[in-house]
């Protein structure tokens, strides 16, 4: 999780809607950092899923 991923998440949050973060290579620690950052702006952690589901859209 680098600056670009955090910036992307913040852009999505600016819209005020649900935010979904996906990463095939991120560790739990890195995803937890993103969740913590989102909480600072009033968002709440909702769900975590492992693996990928082809053809099935996921909404956050």
Coordinates of C-alpha atoms in Angstrom, one line a residue:
X1 CA 0.0 0.0 0.0
X2 CA 1.6 3.1 -1.2
X3 CA 0.8 6.7 -1.5
X4 CA -1.2 6.1 -4.8
X5 CA -3.5 3.6 -3.1
X6 CA -4.1 6.0 -0.2
X7 CA -4.7 8.9 -2.6
X8 CA -7.1 6.7 -4.6
X9 CA -9.1 5.8 -1.5
X10 CA -9.3 9.4 -0.4
X11 CA -10.6 10.4 -3.8
X12 CA -13.3 7.8 -3.5
X13 CA -14.1 9.0 0.0
X14 CA -14.5 12.5 -1.2
X15 CA -17.6 11.4 -3.2
X16 CA -19.2 10.4 0.1
X17 CA -20.2 6.9 -1.0
X18 CA -19.0 3.5 0.1
X19 CA -15.4 2.7 -0.6
X20 CA -14.0 -0.7 -1.6
X21 CA -10.3 -1.4 -1.5
X22 CA -9.0 -4.4 -3.4
X23 CA -5.4 -5.8 -3.5
X24 CA -4.2 -9.2 -4.3
X25 CA -0.8 -8.7 -2.7
X26 CA -1.6 -6.5 0.3
X27 CA -0.9 -7.9 3.8
X28 CA -3.5 -7.7 6.5
X29 CA -1.3 -5.1 8.2
X30 CA -1.4 -2.8 5.1
X31 CA -5.1 -3.2 4.7
X32 CA -5.5 -2.4 8.4
X33 CA -3.6 0.8 7.8
X34 CA -6.1 1.8 5.1
X35 CA -9.0 1.0 7.3
X36 CA -7.5 3.1 10.1
X37 CA -7.1 6.0 7.7
X38 CA -10.7 5.7 6.5
X39 CA -11.9 5.7 10.1
X40 CA -10.3 9.1 10.7
X41 CA -12.7 10.4 8.1
X42 CA -15.8 8.8 9.6
X43 CA -15.8 5.6 7.6
X44 CA -16.3 2.2 9.2
X45 CA -14.8 -1.2 8.4
X46 CA -17.5 -3.4 7.0
X47 CA -16.1 -6.6 5.4
X48 CA -13.1 -8.5 4.3
X49 CA -12.9 -11.1 1.6
X50 CA -10.0 -13.3 0.4
X51 CA -9.4 -14.6 -3.0
X52 CA -11.1 -13.4 -6.2
X53 CA -14.6 -14.1 -7.6
X54 CA -14.6 -13.7 -11.3
X55 CA -17.7 -12.2 -12.8
X56 CA -19.2 -11.3 -9.5
X57 CA -19.2 -7.6 -8.7
X58 CA -18.6 -6.6 -5.1
X59 CA -19.9 -3.4 -3.5
X60 CA -18.5 -1.9 -0.3

